[in-house]
mmCIF file of C-alpha atoms and ligand atoms in Angstrom:
data_model
loop_
_atom_site.group_PDB
_atom_site.id
_atom_site.type_symbol
_atom_site.label_atom_id
_atom_site.label_comp_id
_atom_site.label_asym_id
_atom_site.label_seq_id
_atom_site.Cartn_x
_atom_site.Cartn_y
_atom_site.Cartn_z
ATOM 1 C CA UNK A 25 7.662 -45.637 -24.043
ATOM 2 C CA UNK A 26 8.999 -43.156 -21.546
ATOM 3 C CA UNK A 27 6.297 -44.130 -19.087
ATOM 4 C CA UNK A 28 7.157 -47.776 -19.506
ATOM 5 C CA UNK A 29 10.811 -47.084 -18.756
ATOM 6 C CA UNK A 30 10.165 -45.057 -15.651
ATOM 7 C CA UNK A 31 7.199 -46.823 -14.141
ATOM 8 C CA UNK A 32 7.689 -50.328 -15.521
ATOM 9 C CA UNK A 33 5.382 -52.107 -17.911
ATOM 10 C CA UNK A 34 2.010 -52.345 -16.245
ATOM 11 C CA UNK A 35 0.519 -54.478 -18.989
ATOM 12 C CA UNK A 36 1.862 -57.769 -17.662
ATOM 13 C CA UNK A 37 0.646 -59.786 -14.672
ATOM 14 C CA UNK A 38 -0.840 -57.081 -12.503
ATOM 15 C CA UNK A 39 -3.599 -55.972 -10.255
ATOM 16 C CA UNK A 40 -5.936 -55.020 -13.100
ATOM 17 C CA UNK A 41 -6.303 -58.660 -14.024
ATOM 18 C CA UNK A 42 -7.204 -59.585 -10.489
ATOM 19 C CA UNK A 43 -9.788 -56.805 -10.400
ATOM 20 C CA UNK A 44 -11.430 -58.180 -13.500
ATOM 21 C CA UNK A 45 -11.757 -61.548 -11.829
ATOM 22 C CA UNK A 46 -13.410 -59.787 -8.915
ATOM 23 C CA UNK A 47 -15.802 -57.950 -11.215
ATOM 24 C CA UNK A 48 -17.151 -61.244 -12.464
ATOM 25 C CA UNK A 49 -17.608 -62.519 -8.951
ATOM 26 C CA UNK A 50 -19.542 -59.465 -7.857
ATOM 27 C CA UNK A 51 -21.872 -59.112 -10.834
ATOM 28 C CA UNK A 52 -23.112 -62.613 -10.034
ATOM 29 C CA UNK A 53 -24.326 -61.380 -6.662
ATOM 30 C CA UNK A 54 -26.587 -58.902 -8.425
ATOM 31 C CA UNK A 55 -28.572 -61.764 -9.811
ATOM 32 C CA UNK A 56 -29.129 -63.315 -6.396
ATOM 33 C CA UNK A 57 -32.394 -62.743 -4.652
ATOM 34 C CA UNK A 58 -31.505 -60.082 -2.124
ATOM 35 C CA UNK A 59 -33.574 -57.867 0.093
ATOM 36 C CA UNK A 60 -31.625 -54.666 0.651
ATOM 37 C CA UNK A 61 -32.639 -52.994 3.914
ATOM 38 C CA UNK A 62 -29.643 -50.733 4.468
ATOM 39 C CA UNK A 63 -30.651 -47.481 2.763
ATOM 40 C CA UNK A 64 -29.167 -45.345 5.531
ATOM 41 C CA UNK A 65 -25.753 -46.681 4.458
ATOM 42 C CA UNK A 66 -26.258 -46.099 0.755
ATOM 43 C CA UNK A 67 -28.815 -46.497 -2.019
ATOM 44 C CA UNK A 68 -28.584 -48.033 -5.493
ATOM 45 C CA UNK A 69 -28.205 -45.385 -8.169
ATOM 46 C CA UNK A 70 -31.267 -44.746 -10.300
ATOM 47 C CA UNK A 71 -30.694 -45.771 -13.954
ATOM 48 C CA UNK A 72 -32.236 -42.515 -15.214
ATOM 49 C CA UNK A 73 -29.672 -40.605 -13.129
ATOM 50 C CA UNK A 74 -26.905 -42.559 -14.819
ATOM 51 C CA UNK A 75 -28.395 -41.631 -18.222
ATOM 52 C CA UNK A 76 -28.132 -37.929 -17.327
ATOM 53 C CA UNK A 77 -24.518 -38.374 -16.208
ATOM 54 C CA UNK A 78 -23.205 -40.447 -19.113
ATOM 55 C CA UNK A 79 -22.613 -37.635 -21.669
ATOM 56 C CA UNK A 80 -20.373 -35.864 -19.147
ATOM 57 C CA UNK A 81 -17.793 -38.645 -19.026
ATOM 58 C CA UNK A 82 -16.704 -39.079 -22.642
ATOM 59 C CA UNK A 83 -18.369 -36.381 -24.734
ATOM 60 C CA UNK A 84 -18.770 -33.244 -22.641
ATOM 61 C CA UNK A 85 -15.610 -34.115 -20.742
ATOM 62 C CA UNK A 86 -14.288 -30.568 -20.395
ATOM 63 C CA UNK A 87 -12.694 -29.060 -17.342
ATOM 64 C CA UNK A 88 -15.214 -26.590 -15.961
ATOM 65 C CA UNK A 89 -12.364 -24.111 -15.524
ATOM 66 C CA UNK A 90 -11.286 -24.145 -19.163
ATOM 67 C CA UNK A 91 -12.466 -21.114 -21.126
ATOM 68 C CA UNK A 92 -12.879 -22.979 -24.442
ATOM 69 C CA UNK A 93 -16.114 -24.393 -25.797
ATOM 70 C CA UNK A 94 -15.906 -27.876 -24.303
ATOM 71 C CA UNK A 95 -15.056 -26.344 -20.933
ATOM 72 C CA UNK A 96 -17.954 -23.906 -21.177
ATOM 73 C CA UNK A 97 -20.381 -26.753 -21.808
ATOM 74 C CA UNK A 98 -19.162 -28.349 -18.615
ATOM 75 C CA UNK A 99 -19.609 -25.015 -16.809
ATOM 76 C CA UNK A 100 -23.184 -24.811 -18.049
ATOM 77 C CA UNK A 101 -23.933 -28.264 -16.692
ATOM 78 C CA UNK A 102 -22.421 -27.385 -13.322
ATOM 79 C CA UNK A 103 -24.336 -24.088 -13.214
ATOM 80 C CA UNK A 104 -27.588 -25.889 -13.983
ATOM 81 C CA UNK A 105 -26.918 -28.421 -11.254
ATOM 82 C CA UNK A 106 -26.093 -25.663 -8.768
ATOM 83 C CA UNK A 107 -29.221 -23.709 -9.670
ATOM 84 C CA UNK A 108 -31.331 -26.840 -9.309
ATOM 85 C CA UNK A 109 -29.969 -27.675 -5.857
ATOM 86 C CA UNK A 110 -30.221 -24.047 -4.727
ATOM 87 C CA UNK A 111 -33.879 -23.842 -5.775
ATOM 88 C CA UNK A 112 -34.728 -27.102 -4.023
ATOM 89 C CA UNK A 113 -33.265 -26.035 -0.669
ATOM 90 C CA UNK A 114 -34.305 -22.379 -0.816
ATOM 91 C CA UNK A 115 -30.751 -21.087 -1.190
ATOM 92 C CA UNK A 116 -29.002 -18.803 -3.646
ATOM 93 C CA UNK A 117 -26.731 -20.344 -6.252
ATOM 94 C CA UNK A 118 -23.610 -18.840 -4.714
ATOM 95 C CA UNK A 119 -24.418 -20.480 -1.386
ATOM 96 C CA UNK A 120 -24.124 -24.024 -2.794
ATOM 97 C CA UNK A 121 -20.650 -25.625 -2.775
ATOM 98 C CA UNK A 122 -20.026 -29.038 -4.307
ATOM 99 C CA UNK A 123 -17.790 -31.431 -2.360
ATOM 100 C CA UNK A 124 -16.662 -35.039 -2.597
ATOM 101 C CA UNK A 125 -19.497 -36.138 -0.321
ATOM 102 C CA UNK A 126 -21.026 -35.824 3.116
ATOM 103 C CA UNK A 127 -17.795 -36.533 4.952
ATOM 104 C CA UNK A 128 -15.873 -33.725 3.290
ATOM 105 C CA UNK A 129 -18.769 -31.301 3.712
ATOM 106 C CA UNK A 130 -19.006 -32.199 7.429
ATOM 107 C CA UNK A 131 -15.246 -31.896 7.970
ATOM 108 C CA UNK A 132 -15.171 -28.578 6.146
ATOM 109 C CA UNK A 133 -18.146 -27.035 7.929
ATOM 110 C CA UNK A 134 -16.866 -27.867 11.410
ATOM 111 C CA UNK A 135 -13.167 -27.219 10.889
ATOM 112 C CA UNK A 136 -13.519 -24.315 8.444
ATOM 113 C CA UNK A 137 -16.227 -22.723 10.580
ATOM 114 C CA UNK A 138 -14.289 -23.121 13.829
ATOM 115 C CA UNK A 139 -11.082 -21.670 12.312
ATOM 116 C CA UNK A 140 -12.908 -18.605 11.026
ATOM 117 C CA UNK A 141 -14.612 -18.045 14.377
ATOM 118 C CA UNK A 142 -11.290 -18.318 16.224
ATOM 119 C CA UNK A 143 -10.246 -15.122 14.445
ATOM 120 C CA UNK A 144 -13.008 -13.453 16.458
ATOM 121 C CA UNK A 145 -11.689 -14.900 19.711
ATOM 122 C CA UNK A 146 -14.234 -17.706 19.832
ATOM 123 C CA UNK A 147 -12.491 -21.019 20.469
ATOM 124 C CA UNK A 148 -15.341 -23.112 21.858
ATOM 125 C CA UNK A 149 -17.259 -25.592 19.716
ATOM 126 C CA UNK A 150 -20.414 -27.500 20.621
ATOM 127 C CA UNK A 151 -21.363 -30.758 18.867
ATOM 128 C CA UNK A 152 -23.935 -33.346 19.782
ATOM 129 C CA UNK A 153 -22.706 -36.689 21.096
ATOM 130 C CA UNK A 154 -24.656 -38.570 18.402
ATOM 131 C CA UNK A 155 -23.088 -36.931 15.344
ATOM 132 C CA UNK A 156 -21.773 -38.957 12.419
ATOM 133 C CA UNK A 157 -18.086 -39.865 12.666
ATOM 134 C CA UNK A 158 -17.310 -37.277 9.965
ATOM 135 C CA UNK A 159 -18.344 -34.570 12.454
ATOM 136 C CA UNK A 160 -16.890 -36.235 15.559
ATOM 137 C CA UNK A 161 -13.559 -36.606 13.764
ATOM 138 C CA UNK A 162 -13.531 -32.860 13.091
ATOM 139 C CA UNK A 163 -14.265 -32.211 16.780
ATOM 140 C CA UNK A 164 -11.354 -34.400 17.872
ATOM 141 C CA UNK A 165 -9.038 -32.620 15.467
ATOM 142 C CA UNK A 166 -10.078 -29.236 16.841
ATOM 143 C CA UNK A 167 -9.505 -30.440 20.414
ATOM 144 C CA UNK A 168 -5.939 -31.449 19.510
ATOM 145 C CA UNK A 169 -5.441 -27.937 18.165
ATOM 146 C CA UNK A 170 -6.471 -26.276 21.396
ATOM 147 C CA UNK A 171 -10.183 -25.668 20.867
ATOM 148 C CA UNK A 172 -12.464 -26.684 23.682
ATOM 149 C CA UNK A 173 -15.239 -28.939 22.439
ATOM 150 C CA UNK A 174 -18.441 -29.770 24.343
ATOM 151 C CA UNK A 175 -20.429 -32.840 23.322
ATOM 152 C CA UNK A 176 -24.118 -32.389 24.069
ATOM 153 C CA UNK A 177 -25.873 -35.389 25.610
ATOM 154 C CA UNK A 178 -29.186 -36.664 24.252
ATOM 155 C CA UNK A 179 -32.197 -37.908 26.177
ATOM 156 C CA UNK A 180 -33.402 -41.513 26.252
ATOM 157 C CA UNK A 181 -35.460 -40.886 23.098
ATOM 158 C CA UNK A 182 -32.313 -39.845 21.232
ATOM 159 C CA UNK A 183 -32.661 -36.139 20.745
ATOM 160 C CA UNK A 184 -30.870 -33.024 21.941
ATOM 161 C CA UNK A 185 -33.046 -30.904 24.231
ATOM 162 C CA UNK A 186 -32.875 -27.133 23.772
ATOM 163 C CA UNK A 187 -32.202 -26.571 27.474
ATOM 164 C CA UNK A 188 -29.003 -28.614 27.191
ATOM 165 C CA UNK A 189 -27.676 -26.277 24.509
ATOM 166 C CA UNK A 190 -28.827 -23.214 26.492
ATOM 167 C CA UNK A 191 -26.664 -24.372 29.388
ATOM 168 C CA UNK A 192 -23.595 -25.281 27.341
ATOM 169 C CA UNK A 193 -23.367 -22.207 25.123
ATOM 170 C CA UNK A 194 -21.148 -19.296 26.171
ATOM 171 C CA UNK A 195 -19.854 -16.041 24.701
ATOM 172 C CA UNK A 196 -16.807 -18.010 23.555
ATOM 173 C CA UNK A 197 -18.848 -20.491 21.511
ATOM 174 C CA UNK A 198 -18.045 -20.030 17.829
ATOM 175 C CA UNK A 199 -19.855 -22.983 16.299
ATOM 176 C CA UNK A 200 -22.692 -25.349 17.171
ATOM 177 C CA UNK A 201 -23.231 -28.531 15.171
ATOM 178 C CA UNK A 202 -26.276 -30.771 15.542
ATOM 179 C CA UNK A 203 -27.461 -33.126 12.801
ATOM 180 C CA UNK A 204 -30.976 -32.924 11.325
ATOM 181 C CA UNK A 205 -31.665 -36.643 11.547
ATOM 182 C CA UNK A 206 -29.590 -39.312 13.232
ATOM 183 C CA UNK A 207 -28.383 -42.024 10.867
ATOM 184 C CA UNK A 208 -28.676 -44.885 13.346
ATOM 185 C CA UNK A 209 -32.075 -44.202 14.902
ATOM 186 C CA UNK A 210 -33.808 -41.937 12.380
ATOM 187 C CA UNK A 211 -34.662 -39.536 15.214
ATOM 188 C CA UNK A 212 -35.320 -35.996 13.961
ATOM 189 C CA UNK A 213 -33.527 -33.304 15.926
ATOM 190 C CA UNK A 214 -35.109 -29.948 16.858
ATOM 191 C CA UNK A 215 -32.713 -28.098 14.588
ATOM 192 C CA UNK A 216 -34.739 -24.925 14.170
ATOM 193 C CA UNK A 217 -34.932 -24.239 17.893
ATOM 194 C CA UNK A 218 -31.269 -25.095 18.382
ATOM 195 C CA UNK A 219 -30.208 -22.826 15.503
ATOM 196 C CA UNK A 220 -32.106 -19.966 17.082
ATOM 197 C CA UNK A 221 -30.261 -20.387 20.361
ATOM 198 C CA UNK A 222 -26.900 -20.446 18.571
ATOM 199 C CA UNK A 223 -27.778 -17.324 16.608
ATOM 200 C CA UNK A 224 -28.879 -15.422 19.712
ATOM 201 C CA UNK A 225 -25.434 -16.055 21.200
ATOM 202 C CA UNK A 226 -23.440 -15.115 18.091
ATOM 203 C CA UNK A 227 -22.396 -18.673 17.185
ATOM 204 C CA UNK A 228 -22.588 -20.293 13.752
ATOM 205 C CA UNK A 229 -24.999 -23.184 13.421
ATOM 206 C CA UNK A 230 -24.166 -26.172 11.227
ATOM 207 C CA UNK A 231 -26.403 -29.149 10.580
ATOM 208 C CA UNK A 232 -25.502 -32.449 8.938
ATOM 209 C CA UNK A 233 -28.498 -32.961 6.665
ATOM 210 C CA UNK A 234 -27.268 -36.160 5.020
ATOM 211 C CA UNK A 235 -30.010 -38.412 6.433
ATOM 212 C CA UNK A 236 -32.678 -35.738 6.277
ATOM 213 C CA UNK A 237 -32.296 -34.799 2.610
ATOM 214 C CA UNK A 238 -33.705 -38.081 1.239
ATOM 215 C CA UNK A 239 -36.899 -37.920 3.319
ATOM 216 C CA UNK A 240 -37.630 -34.396 4.564
ATOM 217 C CA UNK A 241 -38.273 -31.363 2.370
ATOM 218 C CA UNK A 242 -36.614 -28.293 3.837
ATOM 219 C CA UNK A 243 -35.625 -24.728 3.185
ATOM 220 C CA UNK A 244 -32.368 -23.537 4.665
ATOM 221 C CA UNK A 245 -33.985 -20.183 5.399
ATOM 222 C CA UNK A 246 -36.881 -21.679 7.343
ATOM 223 C CA UNK A 247 -34.419 -23.819 9.257
ATOM 224 C CA UNK A 248 -32.315 -20.774 10.087
ATOM 225 C CA UNK A 249 -29.018 -22.607 9.708
ATOM 226 C CA UNK A 250 -25.702 -21.121 8.575
ATOM 227 C CA UNK A 251 -24.371 -24.325 7.044
ATOM 228 C CA UNK A 252 -25.899 -27.609 5.948
ATOM 229 C CA UNK A 253 -24.378 -30.711 4.339
ATOM 230 C CA UNK A 254 -25.843 -33.526 2.298
ATOM 231 C CA UNK A 255 -24.706 -36.383 0.123
ATOM 232 C CA UNK A 256 -25.903 -37.707 -3.212
ATOM 233 C CA UNK A 257 -25.583 -41.468 -2.657
ATOM 234 C CA UNK A 258 -28.132 -41.426 0.167
ATOM 235 C CA UNK A 259 -30.871 -40.463 -2.326
ATOM 236 C CA UNK A 260 -30.177 -42.759 -5.297
ATOM 237 C CA UNK A 261 -27.459 -40.537 -6.780
ATOM 238 C CA UNK A 262 -23.774 -41.228 -7.406
ATOM 239 C CA UNK A 263 -21.274 -41.808 -4.605
ATOM 240 C CA UNK A 264 -18.474 -39.306 -4.058
ATOM 241 C CA UNK A 265 -20.536 -36.165 -4.463
ATOM 242 C CA UNK A 266 -22.059 -33.875 -1.872
ATOM 243 C CA UNK A 267 -23.078 -30.347 -1.019
ATOM 244 C CA UNK A 268 -22.198 -27.838 1.637
ATOM 245 C CA UNK A 269 -24.597 -24.923 1.860
ATOM 246 C CA UNK A 270 -22.948 -21.842 3.339
ATOM 247 C CA UNK A 271 -25.157 -18.841 3.944
ATOM 248 C CA UNK A 272 -24.045 -15.604 2.304
ATOM 249 C CA UNK A 273 -22.066 -13.481 4.740
ATOM 250 C CA UNK A 274 -20.852 -16.467 6.761
ATOM 251 C CA UNK A 275 -17.056 -16.722 6.663
ATOM 252 C CA UNK A 276 -15.458 -20.145 6.759
ATOM 253 C CA UNK A 277 -11.916 -21.160 5.927
ATOM 254 C CA UNK A 278 -11.189 -23.403 2.992
ATOM 255 C CA UNK A 279 -10.553 -27.069 3.681
ATOM 256 C CA UNK A 280 -9.380 -28.430 0.321
ATOM 257 C CA UNK A 281 -7.019 -25.903 -1.252
ATOM 258 C CA UNK A 282 -5.168 -25.589 -4.527
ATOM 259 C CA UNK A 283 -7.385 -24.427 -7.347
ATOM 260 C CA UNK A 284 -9.820 -21.551 -7.297
ATOM 261 C CA UNK A 285 -12.897 -23.703 -7.866
ATOM 262 C CA UNK A 286 -16.124 -23.223 -5.902
ATOM 263 C CA UNK A 287 -15.642 -19.486 -5.440
ATOM 264 C CA UNK A 288 -12.059 -20.037 -4.345
ATOM 265 C CA UNK A 289 -13.115 -22.061 -1.311
ATOM 266 C CA UNK A 290 -12.820 -25.638 -2.532
ATOM 267 C CA UNK A 291 -9.990 -26.528 -4.870
ATOM 268 C CA UNK A 292 -10.065 -29.451 -7.255
ATOM 269 C CA UNK A 293 -11.366 -30.051 -10.773
ATOM 270 C CA UNK A 294 -15.145 -30.237 -10.556
ATOM 271 C CA UNK A 295 -16.701 -33.697 -10.719
ATOM 272 C CA UNK A 296 -19.025 -32.711 -13.557
ATOM 273 C CA UNK A 297 -20.832 -36.062 -14.029
ATOM 274 C CA UNK A 298 -21.134 -36.299 -10.253
ATOM 275 C CA UNK A 299 -22.789 -32.930 -9.718
ATOM 276 C CA UNK A 300 -25.086 -33.505 -12.719
ATOM 277 C CA UNK A 301 -26.112 -36.830 -11.156
ATOM 278 C CA UNK A 302 -26.507 -35.303 -7.703
ATOM 279 C CA UNK A 303 -28.855 -32.591 -8.959
ATOM 280 C CA UNK A 304 -30.918 -35.014 -11.061
ATOM 281 C CA UNK A 305 -31.203 -37.507 -8.198
ATOM 282 C CA UNK A 306 -32.158 -34.797 -5.725
ATOM 283 C CA UNK A 307 -34.785 -33.362 -8.074
ATOM 284 C CA UNK A 308 -36.316 -36.824 -8.553
ATOM 285 C CA UNK A 309 -36.132 -37.437 -4.831
ATOM 286 C CA UNK A 310 -37.931 -34.223 -3.914
ATOM 287 C CA UNK A 311 -40.567 -34.830 -6.611
ATOM 288 C CA UNK A 312 -41.388 -38.281 -5.251
ATOM 289 C CA UNK A 313 -40.700 -37.689 -1.556
ATOM 290 C CA UNK A 314 -44.230 -37.706 -0.157
ATOM 291 C CA UNK A 315 -45.290 -40.790 -2.096
ATOM 292 C CA UNK A 316 -42.031 -42.585 -1.209
ATOM 293 C CA UNK A 317 -42.393 -41.802 2.491
ATOM 294 C CA UNK A 318 -45.953 -43.134 2.451
ATOM 295 C CA UNK A 319 -44.788 -46.314 0.736
ATOM 296 C CA UNK A 320 -41.843 -46.744 3.075
ATOM 297 C CA UNK A 321 -44.121 -46.315 6.091
ATOM 298 C CA UNK A 322 -46.293 -49.193 4.856
ATOM 299 C CA UNK A 323 -43.274 -51.434 4.267
ATOM 300 C CA UNK A 324 -41.926 -50.725 7.753
ATOM 301 C CA UNK A 325 -45.377 -51.426 9.190
ATOM 302 C CA UNK A 326 -45.535 -54.767 7.340
ATOM 303 C CA UNK A 327 -42.125 -55.651 8.724
ATOM 304 C CA UNK A 328 -43.076 -54.778 12.307
ATOM 305 C CA UNK A 329 -46.329 -56.758 12.015
ATOM 306 C CA UNK A 330 -44.340 -59.676 10.656
ATOM 307 C CA UNK A 331 -42.030 -59.795 13.656
ATOM 308 C CA UNK A 332 -44.716 -59.103 16.280
ATOM 309 C CA UNK A 333 -44.613 -62.735 17.456
ATOM 310 C CA UNK A 334 -41.074 -62.228 18.758
ATOM 311 C CA UNK A 335 -40.726 -61.323 22.418
ATOM 312 C CA UNK A 336 -37.956 -59.107 23.752
ATOM 313 C CA UNK A 337 -37.816 -56.745 20.782
ATOM 314 C CA UNK A 338 -37.931 -52.993 21.341
ATOM 315 C CA UNK A 339 -37.458 -49.914 19.186
ATOM 316 C CA UNK A 340 -34.682 -47.478 20.073
ATOM 317 C CA UNK A 341 -35.420 -43.791 19.743
ATOM 318 C CA UNK A 342 -38.668 -41.916 20.105
ATOM 319 C CA UNK A 343 -40.462 -38.726 19.252
ATOM 320 C CA UNK A 344 -40.380 -37.583 15.654
ATOM 321 C CA UNK A 345 -38.638 -40.108 13.432
ATOM 322 C CA UNK A 346 -38.094 -41.032 9.816
ATOM 323 C CA UNK A 347 -40.638 -43.570 8.595
ATOM 324 C CA UNK A 348 -38.078 -46.031 7.239
ATOM 325 C CA UNK A 349 -35.371 -46.388 9.890
ATOM 326 C CA UNK A 350 -35.899 -49.023 12.571
ATOM 327 C CA UNK A 351 -33.286 -49.409 15.255
ATOM 328 C CA UNK A 352 -34.258 -52.592 17.048
ATOM 329 C CA UNK A 353 -32.931 -54.168 20.203
ATOM 330 C CA UNK A 354 -33.313 -57.939 20.145
ATOM 331 C CA UNK A 355 -32.722 -59.229 23.650
ATOM 332 C CA UNK A 356 -30.340 -62.141 24.006
ATOM 333 C CA UNK A 357 -29.044 -61.920 20.427
ATOM 334 C CA UNK A 358 -25.643 -60.594 19.390
ATOM 335 C CA UNK A 359 -26.160 -58.041 16.621
ATOM 336 C CA UNK A 360 -23.139 -59.077 14.531
ATOM 337 C CA UNK A 361 -24.235 -62.738 14.614
ATOM 338 C CA UNK A 362 -27.694 -61.657 13.503
ATOM 339 C CA UNK A 363 -26.323 -59.504 10.688
ATOM 340 C CA UNK A 364 -24.231 -62.349 9.236
ATOM 341 C CA UNK A 365 -26.969 -64.958 9.607
ATOM 342 C CA UNK A 366 -29.421 -62.669 7.797
ATOM 343 C CA UNK A 367 -26.853 -61.917 5.111
ATOM 344 C CA UNK A 368 -26.491 -65.633 4.373
ATOM 345 C CA UNK A 369 -30.202 -65.639 3.640
ATOM 346 C CA UNK A 370 -30.016 -62.569 1.421
ATOM 347 C CA UNK A 371 -31.258 -59.936 3.852
ATOM 348 C CA UNK A 372 -28.929 -56.934 4.203
ATOM 349 C CA UNK A 373 -29.181 -54.893 7.394
ATOM 350 C CA UNK A 374 -26.703 -52.923 9.526
ATOM 351 C CA UNK A 375 -25.172 -52.813 12.955
ATOM 352 C CA UNK A 376 -24.674 -49.256 14.171
ATOM 353 C CA UNK A 377 -23.364 -47.097 11.366
ATOM 354 C CA UNK A 378 -21.704 -48.600 8.310
ATOM 355 C CA UNK A 379 -18.466 -46.720 8.889
ATOM 356 C CA UNK A 380 -17.946 -48.238 12.307
ATOM 357 C CA UNK A 381 -19.280 -51.703 11.668
ATOM 358 C CA UNK A 382 -15.904 -53.084 10.611
ATOM 359 C CA UNK A 383 -15.081 -52.818 14.295
ATOM 360 C CA UNK A 384 -17.124 -54.374 17.048
ATOM 361 C CA UNK A 385 -17.339 -51.226 19.174
ATOM 362 C CA UNK A 386 -20.866 -50.663 20.439
ATOM 363 C CA UNK A 387 -22.678 -47.721 18.853
ATOM 364 C CA UNK A 388 -21.785 -44.329 20.357
ATOM 365 C CA UNK A 389 -25.305 -43.177 19.528
ATOM 366 C CA UNK A 390 -27.004 -45.891 21.558
ATOM 367 C CA UNK A 391 -24.565 -45.456 24.446
ATOM 368 C CA UNK A 392 -25.358 -41.713 24.447
ATOM 369 C CA UNK A 393 -29.050 -42.642 24.701
ATOM 370 C CA UNK A 394 -28.315 -44.517 27.913
ATOM 371 C CA UNK A 395 -28.107 -48.108 26.704
ATOM 372 C CA UNK A 396 -25.436 -50.270 28.311
ATOM 373 C CA UNK A 397 -22.669 -51.777 26.151
ATOM 374 C CA UNK A 398 -24.357 -55.179 26.395
ATOM 375 C CA UNK A 399 -27.691 -53.715 25.307
ATOM 376 C CA UNK A 400 -26.076 -51.803 22.450
ATOM 377 C CA UNK A 401 -24.583 -55.046 21.135
ATOM 378 C CA UNK A 402 -28.111 -56.411 20.783
ATOM 379 C CA UNK A 403 -29.192 -53.645 18.379
ATOM 380 C CA UNK A 404 -29.525 -53.648 14.628
ATOM 381 C CA UNK A 405 -30.571 -50.993 12.130
ATOM 382 C CA UNK A 406 -33.026 -51.780 9.365
ATOM 383 C CA UNK A 407 -33.551 -48.976 6.853
ATOM 384 C CA UNK A 408 -36.121 -49.227 4.077
ATOM 385 C CA UNK A 409 -36.118 -47.328 0.789
ATOM 386 C CA UNK A 410 -38.494 -46.397 -1.990
ATOM 387 C CA UNK A 411 -37.191 -49.308 -4.098
ATOM 388 C CA UNK A 412 -38.354 -51.868 -1.504
ATOM 389 C CA UNK A 413 -41.774 -53.523 -1.688
ATOM 390 C CA UNK A 414 -44.291 -54.552 0.967
ATOM 391 C CA UNK A 415 -43.644 -58.167 -0.018
ATOM 392 C CA UNK A 416 -39.975 -57.669 0.758
ATOM 393 C CA UNK A 417 -40.907 -56.205 4.130
ATOM 394 C CA UNK A 418 -43.039 -59.249 4.910
ATOM 395 C CA UNK A 419 -40.472 -61.747 3.591
ATOM 396 C CA UNK A 420 -37.631 -60.089 5.519
ATOM 397 C CA UNK A 421 -39.738 -60.230 8.695
ATOM 398 C CA UNK A 422 -40.322 -63.947 8.220
ATOM 399 C CA UNK A 423 -36.595 -64.602 7.820
ATOM 400 C CA UNK A 424 -35.829 -62.261 10.740
ATOM 401 C CA UNK A 425 -38.160 -64.170 13.093
ATOM 402 C CA UNK A 426 -36.731 -67.581 12.148
ATOM 403 C CA UNK A 427 -33.171 -66.347 12.475
ATOM 404 C CA UNK A 428 -33.702 -64.727 15.867
ATOM 405 C CA UNK A 429 -35.429 -67.862 17.160
ATOM 406 C CA UNK A 430 -32.590 -70.088 15.990
ATOM 407 C CA UNK A 431 -29.946 -67.772 17.492
ATOM 408 C CA UNK A 432 -31.794 -67.689 20.805
ATOM 409 C CA UNK A 433 -31.986 -71.491 20.909
ATOM 410 C CA UNK A 434 -28.307 -71.684 20.156
HETATM 411 C C1 PLP B 507 -23.567 -41.204 5.179
HETATM 412 C C2 PLP B 507 -23.473 -40.071 6.139
HETATM 413 C C3 PLP B 507 -22.386 -39.164 6.086
HETATM 414 C C4 PLP B 507 -21.226 -39.365 5.148
HETATM 415 O O1 PLP B 507 -21.525 -39.060 3.826
HETATM 416 P P1 PLP B 507 -20.569 -39.645 2.657
HETATM 417 O O2 PLP B 507 -21.078 -39.006 1.422
HETATM 418 O O3 PLP B 507 -20.763 -41.129 2.673
HETATM 419 O O4 PLP B 507 -19.178 -39.249 2.976
HETATM 420 C C5 PLP B 507 -22.399 -38.104 6.955
HETATM 421 N N1 PLP B 507 -23.401 -37.919 7.838
HETATM 422 C C6 PLP B 507 -24.445 -38.754 7.925
HETATM 423 C C7 PLP B 507 -25.525 -38.489 8.904
HETATM 424 C C8 PLP B 507 -24.512 -39.867 7.087
HETATM 425 O O5 PLP B 507 -25.542 -40.703 7.186
#
């Protein structure tokens, strides 16, 4: 009753009712025949991952910081998840920090790392020009606070050359951040070599591993990185859950403060179902990675064969790349028009990165690779996943060809 008096009665005509109406609308879409080719944006959660998570919502609901029995069961689940992730990336358990996702892990690594390095008189940060917005945002914030930030250019193929970092790095450089795999082009960056350069000059090296984790097996030790981020929903796990690996001995400042969770470095009641789901999804992903990559390669090949009759189509990015990410330039076709026309026919693709596609700004990644603004507006990203089939690849290609031809005529 007290709540009702202070906050008003929320049981009347209210937003919840409208949301229910929306729910109905959206579940209908599930039943439509859709070909989802936007796995770099997110992936559908695996049902078996949901099964692992379910007990941790209503039954084992404890706060992992509570010392009583129900809390301890939550702690056990979190410990298991942490041990699982640590083993899979070649880290120690106390080097794995759970976050609310890739964005928070990226923000934390760059800002927390830069702050800690400033204590040592190092106020220069180096990031690549093709980083995800979660990293670029952190760079902008640091610039406003008086750090100097250098953005490394990439070559036409879309990767950062070691010599470019060699030239940019100074004794004042505290942190270098270059992603493992670019989310728009799928181009794999030479992270190991870059990390070595950073280390030799006394700078921390951070890599955004969000796009790499679903497709590339790695050990943080072999990579030689100080920090690495990844996110559960890019490998068929739940959204809103991620990891920041921080090597033992590396000091970074906290980013989310309040509670003493995550070894006192990341406050906030632990998302127990989330971390359970993350670990399960990552385990499944690593177990099936080679087979999935092989399958994805075939699907992408079927798609490319299917569109081979189209002229004026080129692939952006070169060198080592993920098998399932195709960044295509379709001459004479506006990418947003193409996206919506394909969507009407049930084919889901992307323009640039999902986060920026609400706006019509051309992709900063493609511009950094030397494309003009006009060229960048002719580019789309198609990203396949292990849940796609070769038939879907072929069918999507057929629709793609027809749609491009009709847009060109128009
Ligand atoms: C998706 C993505 C992120 C953001 O991760 P969220 O968990 O969605 O916040 C960061 N970096 C890259 C490369 C990504 O692809």
